[in-house]
XYZ file of C-alpha atoms in Angstrom:
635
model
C -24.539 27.705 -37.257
C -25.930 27.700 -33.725
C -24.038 26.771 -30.686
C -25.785 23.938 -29.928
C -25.303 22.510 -33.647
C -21.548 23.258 -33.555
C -21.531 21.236 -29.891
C -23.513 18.315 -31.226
C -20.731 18.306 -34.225
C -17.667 17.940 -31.724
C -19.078 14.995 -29.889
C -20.056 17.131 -26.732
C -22.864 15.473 -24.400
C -25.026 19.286 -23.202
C -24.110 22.962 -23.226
C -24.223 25.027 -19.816
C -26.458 28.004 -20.727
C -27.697 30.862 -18.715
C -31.405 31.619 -18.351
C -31.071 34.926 -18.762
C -29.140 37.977 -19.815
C -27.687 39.933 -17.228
C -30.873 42.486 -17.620
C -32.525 40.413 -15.907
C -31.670 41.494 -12.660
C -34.026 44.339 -13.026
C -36.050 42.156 -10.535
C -34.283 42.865 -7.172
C -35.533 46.545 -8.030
C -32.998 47.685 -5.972
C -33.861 51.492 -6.344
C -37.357 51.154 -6.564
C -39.855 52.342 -3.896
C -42.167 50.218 -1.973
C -45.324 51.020 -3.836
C -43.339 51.353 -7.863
C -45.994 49.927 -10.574
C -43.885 47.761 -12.174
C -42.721 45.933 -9.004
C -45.837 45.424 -8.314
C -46.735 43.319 -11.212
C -44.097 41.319 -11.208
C -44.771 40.139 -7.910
C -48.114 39.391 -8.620
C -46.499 37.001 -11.842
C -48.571 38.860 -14.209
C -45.258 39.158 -16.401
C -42.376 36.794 -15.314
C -40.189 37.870 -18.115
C -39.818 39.491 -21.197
C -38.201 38.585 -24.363
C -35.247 40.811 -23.343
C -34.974 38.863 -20.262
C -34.082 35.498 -21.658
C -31.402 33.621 -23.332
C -33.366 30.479 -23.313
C -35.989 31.593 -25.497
C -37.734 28.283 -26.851
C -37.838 24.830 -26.183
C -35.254 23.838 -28.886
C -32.788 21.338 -28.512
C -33.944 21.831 -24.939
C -32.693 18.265 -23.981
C -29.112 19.252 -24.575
C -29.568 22.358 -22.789
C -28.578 22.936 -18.634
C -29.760 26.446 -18.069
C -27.889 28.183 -15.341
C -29.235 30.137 -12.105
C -27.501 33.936 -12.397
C -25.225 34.392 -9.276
C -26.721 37.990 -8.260
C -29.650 36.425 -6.382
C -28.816 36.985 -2.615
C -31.460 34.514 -0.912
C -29.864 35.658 2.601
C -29.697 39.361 1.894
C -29.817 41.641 4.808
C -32.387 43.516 2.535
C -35.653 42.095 2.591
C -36.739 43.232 -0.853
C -34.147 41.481 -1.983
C -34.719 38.353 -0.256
C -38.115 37.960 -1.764
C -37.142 38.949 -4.875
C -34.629 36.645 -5.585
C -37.071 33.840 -3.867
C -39.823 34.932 -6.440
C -36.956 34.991 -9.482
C -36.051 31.841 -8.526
C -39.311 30.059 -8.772
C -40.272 31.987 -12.032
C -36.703 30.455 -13.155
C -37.620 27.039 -12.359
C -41.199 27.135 -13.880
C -39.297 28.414 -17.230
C -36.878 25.398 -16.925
C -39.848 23.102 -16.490
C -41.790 24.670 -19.343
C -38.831 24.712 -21.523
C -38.147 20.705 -20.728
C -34.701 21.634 -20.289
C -32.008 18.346 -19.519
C -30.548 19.958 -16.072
C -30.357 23.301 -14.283
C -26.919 24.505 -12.598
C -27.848 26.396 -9.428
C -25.262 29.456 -8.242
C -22.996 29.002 -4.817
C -23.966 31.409 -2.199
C -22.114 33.953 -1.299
C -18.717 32.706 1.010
C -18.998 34.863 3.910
C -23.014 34.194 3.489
C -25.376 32.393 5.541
C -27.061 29.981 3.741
C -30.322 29.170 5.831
C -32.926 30.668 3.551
C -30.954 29.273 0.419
C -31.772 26.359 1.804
C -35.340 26.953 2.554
C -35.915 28.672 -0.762
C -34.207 25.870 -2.725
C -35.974 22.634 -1.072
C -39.130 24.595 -1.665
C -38.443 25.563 -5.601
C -36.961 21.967 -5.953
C -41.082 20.297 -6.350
C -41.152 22.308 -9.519
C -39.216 20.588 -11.192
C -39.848 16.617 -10.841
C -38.156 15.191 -14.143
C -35.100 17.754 -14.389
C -31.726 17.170 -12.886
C -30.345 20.135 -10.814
C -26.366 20.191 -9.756
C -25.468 22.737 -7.071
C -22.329 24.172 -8.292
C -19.483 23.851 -5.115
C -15.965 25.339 -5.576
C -13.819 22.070 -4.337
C -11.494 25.442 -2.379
C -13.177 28.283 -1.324
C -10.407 30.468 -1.018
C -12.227 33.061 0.844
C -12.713 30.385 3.741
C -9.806 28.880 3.769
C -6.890 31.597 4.575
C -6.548 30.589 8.182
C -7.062 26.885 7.274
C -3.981 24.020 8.146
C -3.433 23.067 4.934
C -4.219 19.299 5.423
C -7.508 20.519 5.846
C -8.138 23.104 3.307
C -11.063 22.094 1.225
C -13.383 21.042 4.030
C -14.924 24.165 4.236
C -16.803 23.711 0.741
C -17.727 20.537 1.888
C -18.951 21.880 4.888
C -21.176 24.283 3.235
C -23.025 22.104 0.413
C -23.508 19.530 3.821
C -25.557 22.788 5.165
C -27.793 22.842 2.422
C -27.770 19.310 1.623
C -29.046 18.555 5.051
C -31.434 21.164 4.817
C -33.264 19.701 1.540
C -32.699 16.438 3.395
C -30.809 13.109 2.374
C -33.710 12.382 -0.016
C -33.196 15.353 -2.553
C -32.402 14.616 -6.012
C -29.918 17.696 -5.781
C -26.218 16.381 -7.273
C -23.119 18.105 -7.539
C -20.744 20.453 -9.760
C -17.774 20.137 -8.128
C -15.292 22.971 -9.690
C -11.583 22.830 -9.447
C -9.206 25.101 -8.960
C -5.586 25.854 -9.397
C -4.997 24.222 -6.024
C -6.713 21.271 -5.282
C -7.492 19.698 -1.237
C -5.820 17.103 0.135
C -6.857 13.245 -0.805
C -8.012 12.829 2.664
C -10.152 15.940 1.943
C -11.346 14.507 -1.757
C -12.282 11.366 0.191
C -15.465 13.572 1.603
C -16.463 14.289 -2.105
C -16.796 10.600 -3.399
C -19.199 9.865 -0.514
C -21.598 12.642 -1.908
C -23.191 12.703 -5.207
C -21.009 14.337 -7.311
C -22.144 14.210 -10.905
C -20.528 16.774 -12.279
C -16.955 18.030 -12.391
C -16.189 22.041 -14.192
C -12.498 22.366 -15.362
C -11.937 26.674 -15.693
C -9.450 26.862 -18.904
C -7.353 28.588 -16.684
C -6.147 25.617 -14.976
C -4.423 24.073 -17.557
C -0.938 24.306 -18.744
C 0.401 24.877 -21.547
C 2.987 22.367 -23.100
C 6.225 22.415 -25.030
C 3.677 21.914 -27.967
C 1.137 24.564 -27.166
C -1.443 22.105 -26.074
C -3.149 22.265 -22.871
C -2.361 19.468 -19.887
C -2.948 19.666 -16.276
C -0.742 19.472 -13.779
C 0.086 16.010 -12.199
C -1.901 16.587 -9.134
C -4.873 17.609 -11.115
C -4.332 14.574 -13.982
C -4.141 12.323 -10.161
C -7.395 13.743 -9.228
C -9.365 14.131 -12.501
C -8.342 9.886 -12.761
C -9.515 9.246 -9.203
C -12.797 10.786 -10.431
C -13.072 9.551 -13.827
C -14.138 6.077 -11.764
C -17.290 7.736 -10.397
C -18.429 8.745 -14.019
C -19.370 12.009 -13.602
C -19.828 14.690 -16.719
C -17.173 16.903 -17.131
C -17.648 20.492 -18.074
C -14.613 22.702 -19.362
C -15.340 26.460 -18.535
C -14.019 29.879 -19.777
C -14.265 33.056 -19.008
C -13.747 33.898 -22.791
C -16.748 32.323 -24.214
C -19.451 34.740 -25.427
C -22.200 35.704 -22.795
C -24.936 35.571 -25.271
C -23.927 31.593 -26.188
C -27.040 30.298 -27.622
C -26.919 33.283 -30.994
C -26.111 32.291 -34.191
C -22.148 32.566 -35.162
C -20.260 32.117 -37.841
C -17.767 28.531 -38.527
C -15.146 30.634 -38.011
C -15.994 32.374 -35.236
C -17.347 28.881 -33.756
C -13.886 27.411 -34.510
C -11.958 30.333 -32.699
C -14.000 30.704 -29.940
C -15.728 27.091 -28.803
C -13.038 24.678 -30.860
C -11.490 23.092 -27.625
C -8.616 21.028 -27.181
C -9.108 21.332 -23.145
C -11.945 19.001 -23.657
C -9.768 16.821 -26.313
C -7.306 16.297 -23.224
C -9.969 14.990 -20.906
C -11.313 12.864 -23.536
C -7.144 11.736 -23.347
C -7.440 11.386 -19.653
C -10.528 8.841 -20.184
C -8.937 6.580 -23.071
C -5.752 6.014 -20.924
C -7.252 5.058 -17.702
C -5.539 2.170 -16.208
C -7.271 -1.507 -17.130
C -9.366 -2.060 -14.417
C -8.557 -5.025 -12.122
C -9.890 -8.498 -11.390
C -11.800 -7.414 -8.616
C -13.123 -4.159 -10.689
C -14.172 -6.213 -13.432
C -15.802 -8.582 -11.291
C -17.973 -5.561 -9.548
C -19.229 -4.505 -12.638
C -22.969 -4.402 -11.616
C -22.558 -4.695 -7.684
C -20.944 -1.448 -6.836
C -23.080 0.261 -4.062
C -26.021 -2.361 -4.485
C -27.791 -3.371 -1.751
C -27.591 -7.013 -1.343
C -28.925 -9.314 1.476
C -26.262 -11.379 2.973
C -26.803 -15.336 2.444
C -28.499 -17.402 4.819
C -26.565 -20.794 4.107
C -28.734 -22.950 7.046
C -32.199 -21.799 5.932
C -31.772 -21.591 2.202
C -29.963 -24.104 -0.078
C -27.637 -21.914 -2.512
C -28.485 -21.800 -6.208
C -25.916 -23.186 -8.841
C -24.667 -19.479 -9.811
C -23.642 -18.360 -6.544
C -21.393 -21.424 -6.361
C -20.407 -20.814 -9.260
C -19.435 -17.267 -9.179
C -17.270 -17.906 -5.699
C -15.474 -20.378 -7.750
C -14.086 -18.209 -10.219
C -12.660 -16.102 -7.510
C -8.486 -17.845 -7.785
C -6.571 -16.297 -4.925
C -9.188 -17.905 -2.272
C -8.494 -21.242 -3.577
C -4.829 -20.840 -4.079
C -4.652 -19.625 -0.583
C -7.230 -22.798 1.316
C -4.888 -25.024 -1.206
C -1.576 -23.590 0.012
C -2.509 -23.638 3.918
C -3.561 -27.312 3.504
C -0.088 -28.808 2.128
C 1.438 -26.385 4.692
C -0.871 -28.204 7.261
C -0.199 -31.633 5.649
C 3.650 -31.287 5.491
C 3.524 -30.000 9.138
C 2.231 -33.557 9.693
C 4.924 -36.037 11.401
C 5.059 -39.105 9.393
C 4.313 -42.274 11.703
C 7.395 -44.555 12.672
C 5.490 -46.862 14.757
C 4.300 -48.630 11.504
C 0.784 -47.091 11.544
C -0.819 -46.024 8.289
C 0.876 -43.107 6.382
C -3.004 -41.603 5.990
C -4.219 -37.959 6.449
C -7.868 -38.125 7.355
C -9.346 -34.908 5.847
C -13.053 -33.639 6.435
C -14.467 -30.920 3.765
C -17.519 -29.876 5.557
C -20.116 -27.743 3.817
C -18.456 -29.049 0.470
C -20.440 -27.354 -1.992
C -19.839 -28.190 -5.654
C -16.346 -29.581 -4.292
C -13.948 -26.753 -4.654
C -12.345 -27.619 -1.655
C -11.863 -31.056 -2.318
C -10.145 -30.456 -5.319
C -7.692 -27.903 -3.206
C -6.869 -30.793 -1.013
C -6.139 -33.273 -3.542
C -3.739 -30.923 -5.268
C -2.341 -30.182 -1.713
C -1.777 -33.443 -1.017
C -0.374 -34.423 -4.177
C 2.121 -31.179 -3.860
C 3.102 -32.385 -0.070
C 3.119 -36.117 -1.573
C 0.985 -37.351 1.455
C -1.895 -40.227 1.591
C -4.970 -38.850 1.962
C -8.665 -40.340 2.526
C -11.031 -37.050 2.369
C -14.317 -37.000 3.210
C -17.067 -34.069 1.474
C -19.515 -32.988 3.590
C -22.893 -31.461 2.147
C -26.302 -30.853 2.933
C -27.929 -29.148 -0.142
C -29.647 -31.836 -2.163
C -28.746 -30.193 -4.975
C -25.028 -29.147 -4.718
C -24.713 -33.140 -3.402
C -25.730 -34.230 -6.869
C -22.737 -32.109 -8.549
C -20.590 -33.979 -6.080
C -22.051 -37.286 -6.672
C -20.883 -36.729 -10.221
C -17.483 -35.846 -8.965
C -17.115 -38.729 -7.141
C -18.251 -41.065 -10.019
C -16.216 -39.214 -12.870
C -13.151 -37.131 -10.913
C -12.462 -38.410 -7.520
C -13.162 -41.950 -7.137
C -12.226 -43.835 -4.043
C -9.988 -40.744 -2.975
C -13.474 -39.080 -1.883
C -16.366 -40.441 0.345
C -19.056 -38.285 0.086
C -21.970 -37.516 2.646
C -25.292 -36.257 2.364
C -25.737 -34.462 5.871
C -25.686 -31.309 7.885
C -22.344 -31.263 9.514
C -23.029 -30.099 13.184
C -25.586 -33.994 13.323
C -23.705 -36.247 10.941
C -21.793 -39.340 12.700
C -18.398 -39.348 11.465
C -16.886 -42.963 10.935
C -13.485 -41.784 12.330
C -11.708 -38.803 13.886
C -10.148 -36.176 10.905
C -7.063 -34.668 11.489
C -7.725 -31.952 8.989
C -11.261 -30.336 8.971
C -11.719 -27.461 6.108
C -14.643 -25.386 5.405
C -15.386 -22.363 3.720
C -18.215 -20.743 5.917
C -17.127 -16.520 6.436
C -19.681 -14.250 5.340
C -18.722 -10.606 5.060
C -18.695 -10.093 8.638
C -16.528 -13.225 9.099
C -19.519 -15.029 11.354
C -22.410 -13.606 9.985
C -23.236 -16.823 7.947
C -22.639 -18.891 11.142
C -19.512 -20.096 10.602
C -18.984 -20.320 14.509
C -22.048 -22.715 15.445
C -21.654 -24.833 12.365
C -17.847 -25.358 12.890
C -18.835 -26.198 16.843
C -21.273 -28.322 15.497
C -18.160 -29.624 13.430
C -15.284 -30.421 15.358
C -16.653 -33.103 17.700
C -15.083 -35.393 14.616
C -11.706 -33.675 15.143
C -9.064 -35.464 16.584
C -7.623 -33.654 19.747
C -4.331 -32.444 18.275
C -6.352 -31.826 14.613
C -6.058 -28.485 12.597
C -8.644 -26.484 11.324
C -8.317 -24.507 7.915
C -9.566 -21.584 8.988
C -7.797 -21.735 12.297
C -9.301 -18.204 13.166
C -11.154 -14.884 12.041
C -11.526 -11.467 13.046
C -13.800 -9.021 12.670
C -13.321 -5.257 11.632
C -15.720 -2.288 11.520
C -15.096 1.103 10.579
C -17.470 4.284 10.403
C -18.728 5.451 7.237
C -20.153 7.720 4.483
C -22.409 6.885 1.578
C -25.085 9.222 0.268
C -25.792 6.642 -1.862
C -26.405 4.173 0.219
C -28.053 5.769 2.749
C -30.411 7.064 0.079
C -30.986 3.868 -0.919
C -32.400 2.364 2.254
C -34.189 5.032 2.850
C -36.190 4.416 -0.083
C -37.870 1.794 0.980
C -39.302 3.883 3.587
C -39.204 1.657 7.073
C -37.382 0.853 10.382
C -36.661 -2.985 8.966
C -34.514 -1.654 6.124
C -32.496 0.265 8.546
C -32.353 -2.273 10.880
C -30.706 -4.612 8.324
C -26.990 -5.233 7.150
C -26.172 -5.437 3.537
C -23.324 -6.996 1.947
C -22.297 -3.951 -0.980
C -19.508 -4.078 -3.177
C -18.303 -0.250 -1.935
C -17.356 2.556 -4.176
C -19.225 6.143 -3.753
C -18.044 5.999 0.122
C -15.666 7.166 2.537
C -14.482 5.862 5.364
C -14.270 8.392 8.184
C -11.466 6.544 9.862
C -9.641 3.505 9.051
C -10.860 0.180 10.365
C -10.133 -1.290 13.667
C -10.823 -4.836 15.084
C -13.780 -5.342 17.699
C -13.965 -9.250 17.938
C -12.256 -13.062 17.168
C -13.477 -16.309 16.665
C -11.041 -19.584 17.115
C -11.011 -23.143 16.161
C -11.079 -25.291 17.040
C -12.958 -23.791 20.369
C -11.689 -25.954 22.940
C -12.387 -23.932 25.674
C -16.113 -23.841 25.996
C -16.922 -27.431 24.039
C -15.099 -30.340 24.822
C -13.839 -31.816 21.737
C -15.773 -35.071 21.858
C -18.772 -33.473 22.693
C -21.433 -31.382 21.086
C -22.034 -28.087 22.399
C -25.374 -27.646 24.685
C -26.332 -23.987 24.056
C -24.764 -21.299 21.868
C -23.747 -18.359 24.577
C -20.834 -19.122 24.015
C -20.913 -17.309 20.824
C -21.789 -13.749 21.767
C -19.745 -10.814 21.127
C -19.367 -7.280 22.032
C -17.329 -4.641 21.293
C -16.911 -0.939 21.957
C -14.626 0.644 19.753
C -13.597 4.326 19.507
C -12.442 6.122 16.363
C -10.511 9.734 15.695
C -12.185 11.160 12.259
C -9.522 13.929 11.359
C -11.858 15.701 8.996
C -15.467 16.487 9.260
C -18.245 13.618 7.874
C -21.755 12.789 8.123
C -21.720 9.074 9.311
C -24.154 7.334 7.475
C -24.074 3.660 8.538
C -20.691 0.988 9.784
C -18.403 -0.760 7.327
C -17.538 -4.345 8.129
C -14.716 -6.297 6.738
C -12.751 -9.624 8.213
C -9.448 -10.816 8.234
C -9.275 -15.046 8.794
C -6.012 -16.903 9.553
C -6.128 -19.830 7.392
C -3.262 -21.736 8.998
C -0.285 -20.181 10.510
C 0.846 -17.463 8.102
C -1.825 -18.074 5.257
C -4.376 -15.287 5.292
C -7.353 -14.130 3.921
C -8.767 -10.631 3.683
C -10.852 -8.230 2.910
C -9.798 -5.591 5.131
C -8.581 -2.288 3.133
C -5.272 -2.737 5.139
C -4.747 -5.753 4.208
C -7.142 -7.517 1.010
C -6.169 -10.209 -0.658
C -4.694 -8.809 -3.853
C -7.458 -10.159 -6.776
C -9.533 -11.709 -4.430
C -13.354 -11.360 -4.887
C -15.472 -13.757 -3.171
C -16.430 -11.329 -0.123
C -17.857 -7.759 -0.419
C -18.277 -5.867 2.444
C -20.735 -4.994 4.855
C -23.020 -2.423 5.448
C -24.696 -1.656 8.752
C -26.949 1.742 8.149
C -28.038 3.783 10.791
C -31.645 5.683 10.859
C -30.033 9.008 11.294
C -26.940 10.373 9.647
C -25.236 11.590 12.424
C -22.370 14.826 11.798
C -19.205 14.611 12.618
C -17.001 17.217 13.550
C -13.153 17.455 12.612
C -11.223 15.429 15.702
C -14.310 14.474 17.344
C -14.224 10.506 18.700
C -16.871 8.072 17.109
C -17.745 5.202 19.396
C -19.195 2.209 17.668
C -20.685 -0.704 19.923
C -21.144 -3.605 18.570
C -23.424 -7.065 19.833
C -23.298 -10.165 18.512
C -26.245 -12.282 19.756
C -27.930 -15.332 20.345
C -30.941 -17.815 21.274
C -32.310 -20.984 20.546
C -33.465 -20.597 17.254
C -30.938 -17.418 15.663
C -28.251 -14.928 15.604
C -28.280 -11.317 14.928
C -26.771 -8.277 15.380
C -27.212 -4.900 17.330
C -25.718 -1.808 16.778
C -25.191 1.799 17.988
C -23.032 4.905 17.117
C -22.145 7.923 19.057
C -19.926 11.039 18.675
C -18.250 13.121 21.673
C -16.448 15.921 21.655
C -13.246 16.923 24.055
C -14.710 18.661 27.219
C -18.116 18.521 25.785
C -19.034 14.841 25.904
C -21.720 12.982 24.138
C -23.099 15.077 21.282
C -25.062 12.943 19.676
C -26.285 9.403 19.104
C -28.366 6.762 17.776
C -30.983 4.390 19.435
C -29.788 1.172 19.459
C -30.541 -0.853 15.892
C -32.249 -4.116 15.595
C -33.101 -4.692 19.118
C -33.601 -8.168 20.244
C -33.365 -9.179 15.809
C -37.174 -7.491 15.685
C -35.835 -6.748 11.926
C -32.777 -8.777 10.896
C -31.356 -12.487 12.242
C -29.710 -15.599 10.463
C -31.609 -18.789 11.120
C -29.968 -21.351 13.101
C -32.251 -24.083 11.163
């Protein structure tokens, strides 16, 4: 039986191949002269290989072949000869690949104490020949041989470091992935963090990492069962290595000699590793679909919401547990009247939706065992029909309902309660600030609003992914525009930090029975400087929010502090044109704008890096300038 066959047998996805035998490396003709016949020839391609030369022979089973790159080629030899030679092997490699069909190709890491520039040169060159095959540089996660003088919280960021070389080299764009190989020790998480930014598709597990337990089988230790988890998330393949396998592993063997040397409980234990996985969470269930996809943030003045997107936010419990609590804390906070006045709570839901909200009240007030006359604000047509039907079937005389855009209706009486559920990923970005303005002219002066504040975070980021993606589309506007992602292959090179606040009701710069006469009062700024321990590329901002509902009710979706379950808001992503590199303990400088006319809001933005007693290294133009790509309509 032949390898492959035995593989396909034991439930095994490829086999990792080389090209060819170790006779190949007859190319470099190291000890040939300058003029030598046979060199001669081969350079001119008149006979890539022979039989002799190749393990990969034919083109069968070729789909459930990767075909390896031999590690002897030295692209950055001092010797010239050598330089081109293993250039020339390289591409007469590839061609055979391409020929063949083969499913992937596993390309060698360079040499540690290397250079790597005309790797790099060679490689985004060869890569055009091969359009439809995938092709995983293979990266040790510890390159012991660079990291002896290395602080040990750091140790691991010198691989990084070097697939970032030739990664920027091929540029962002490549369809180069990863083979990320452990070892017996592993980097820091902080150091892992790098990796799931990066397009790791592959992790290699060397036999001789695993243990052996009190039954003989193999395990890993717990650091490596922590890490293997952490990437099980991303999906990647995993490939179990050994140094015991036959070289020649495409021949023909016999059962037993399959079963002695390929039979292989290692990958039985990963296999373990995937079954037990912990259940993923509300929120992870939820994501399924929207992890690191590129969606546009809502525009909830210009365009009426559709009937889904209400009705996915109300599935999400926690946000609705939380409005409900902070409005019987608000109600109970309430003095009852002794001067024989009414015993009534006047509450205002404005931008009511389906009614959500409404509902929270009524079981608020019913918990706090207060009066309440609540009025439902909406201005879709068609969300006001749901509520209409609420009203008629649910609600009754408890509810007056009000087809209008809150910052022009005419309220019939002051509230002393006004709730709304208007952050956007940002906190602001869907204009929560000029509609609740527009809002609280109906608020009586000493009257509560649910949320009573929110602030805005931002953080520096990573995301090949991402970045990739907007890229794609191949223009300043896409780069110029935020998108609200759901975040997973990222890493945050520094933990977030606030930059601004909004408060309400704002009774400093619109008297409360008045409606506001222009909007400046609404722009923000924000400089804000981060440490990034370890070295990145920065590909783009994070944003996330924190919002005081009332006094010690929250919501969040800041890493620090989320909301445990809560799904209604993913974050933000703010790309930037150029990835910009960051070194280890360098300072990253985000500034921020928040801005305004007559007719919309948008957002500017700008990253930097400096370096102690150097200064400014680097930065980016300014994004979005004056909203020439991105704004949210004010009508």
């Amino acid at each position: 039986m032949s390898l492959v066959a035995y593989c396909q047998t034991k439930g095994f996805d490829f086999v990792v191949s080389p090209i060819n035998t170790p006779g190949y490396r007859r190319v470099l003709f190291e000890s040939d002269g300058p003029q030598s016949p046979a060199m001669m020839t081969w350079r001119a391609g008149q006979q890539a290989f022979t039989p002799e030369d190749l393990v990969l022979r034919t083109a069968d089973n070729a789909d459930y072949i990767v075909g390896s790159i031999p590690d002897w080629q030295s692209f950055d030899s001092l010797d010239a000869k050598v330089r081109l030679h293993s250039e020339l092997a390289l591409k007469q490699q590839f061609n055979w690949v391409s020929h063949l069909g083969l499913g992937g190709v596993m390309l060698p890491y360079p040499p540690s104490t290397g250079p790597l520039t005309n790797y790099g040169r060679v490689l985004t060159g060869a890569l055009g020949i091969l359009p439809y095959t995938t092709c995983w540089f293979k990266v040790p996660c510890m390159d012991e041989n660079l990291e002896r003088d290395v602080a040990e919280e750091a140790q691991g960021m010198k691989s990084w470091e070097r697939w970032n070389s030739l990664r920027n080299m091929a540029g962002s764009g490549s369809k180069l992935g990863i083979a990320l190989e452990f070892s017996g020790a592993l980097p820091s998480d902080s150091v892992l963090d790098r990796w799931f930014a990066e397009p790791v598709k592959v992790i290699i597990l060397p036999e001789d990492i695993f243990l052996t337990n009190n039954k003989g089988y193999p395990v890993l230790s717990k650091r490596h069962q922590h890490v293997v988890r952490m990437f099980i998330k991303f999906k990647p393949y995993f490939i179990i290595s050994s140094s015991s396998f036959p070289k020649l592993t495409l021949d023909e063997f016999s059962d037993d000699m399959l079963e002695h040397s390929f039979a292989s409980p290692h990958a039985d234990y990963v296999r373990y590793l995937h079954r037990t996985q912990e259940t993923p969470g509300v929120i992870d269930q939820f994501a399924v679909g929207y992890q690191d996809y590129l969606q546009a943030p809502l525009q909830p003045l210009q365009d009426n919401l559709e009937s889904n997107t209400y009705e996915t936010f109300e599935k999400d419990p926690i946000k609705y547990q939380q409005y409900e609590l902070a409005v019987e804390r608000a109600l109970l906070d309430r003095p009852i009247p002794t001067n024989g006045e009414p015993d009534i709570t006047v509450i205002m839901v404005v931008g009511a939706g389906r009614g959500p909200l409404v509902n929270c009240s009524l079981r608020a007030a019913e918990k706090a065992g207060r009066n309440v006359r609540i009025y439902a604000v909406e201005k879709n047509p068609n969300a006001f029909v749901t509520i209409q039907n609420m009203k008629a079937n649910v609600w009754g005389d408890r509810v007056n309902i009000v087809f209008s855009d809150m910052r022009t209706w005419k309220a019939p009486e002051k509230a002393d309660i006004l709730v709304s559920e208007l952050l956007g990923s940002f906190g602001d970005n869907e204009l929560s600030p000029e509609c609740l303005d527009g809002a609280q002219k109906f608020l009586k002066p000493e009257g509560i609003s649910i949320p009573a504040n929110y602030t805005t975070f931002v953080a520096p980021m990573a995301s090949n992914k991402l970045h990739s993606d907007v890229a794609a589309f191949k223009d300043l506007t896409h780069f110029e525009t935020s998108y609200v992602v759901m975040f997973k292959a990222i890493s945050l090179l520094a933990q977030p930090k606030p930059i601004w606040v909004f408060e309400h009701p704002n009774r400093t710069d619109i008297p409360m029975d008045q409606g506001k006469w222009a909007n400046h009062h609404n722009v923000r700024s924000g400089s804000i400087e981060f440490t990034s321990e370890t070295s990145g590329m920065l590909h783009g901002v994070a944003g996330y929010f924190e919002s005081v509902l009332y006094k010690d009710v929250m919501l969040s979706i800041n890493p620090e502090t989320h909301s445990p379950g809560m799904f209604s808001w993913f974050p933000i992503y703010f790309p930037v044109k150029t990835p910009l590199y960051i070194p280890a303990q360098s300072q990253v400088v985000l500034d921020f704008w928040r801005l305004t006319d007559t007719r919309k809001v948008w957002y500017e933005w700008r990253v930097s890096c400096k370096v102690e007693n150097l200064g400014e290294i680097h930065s980016t133009p300014i994004h979005n300038v004056s909203g020439r790509s991105s704004s949210i309509g004010l009508f």
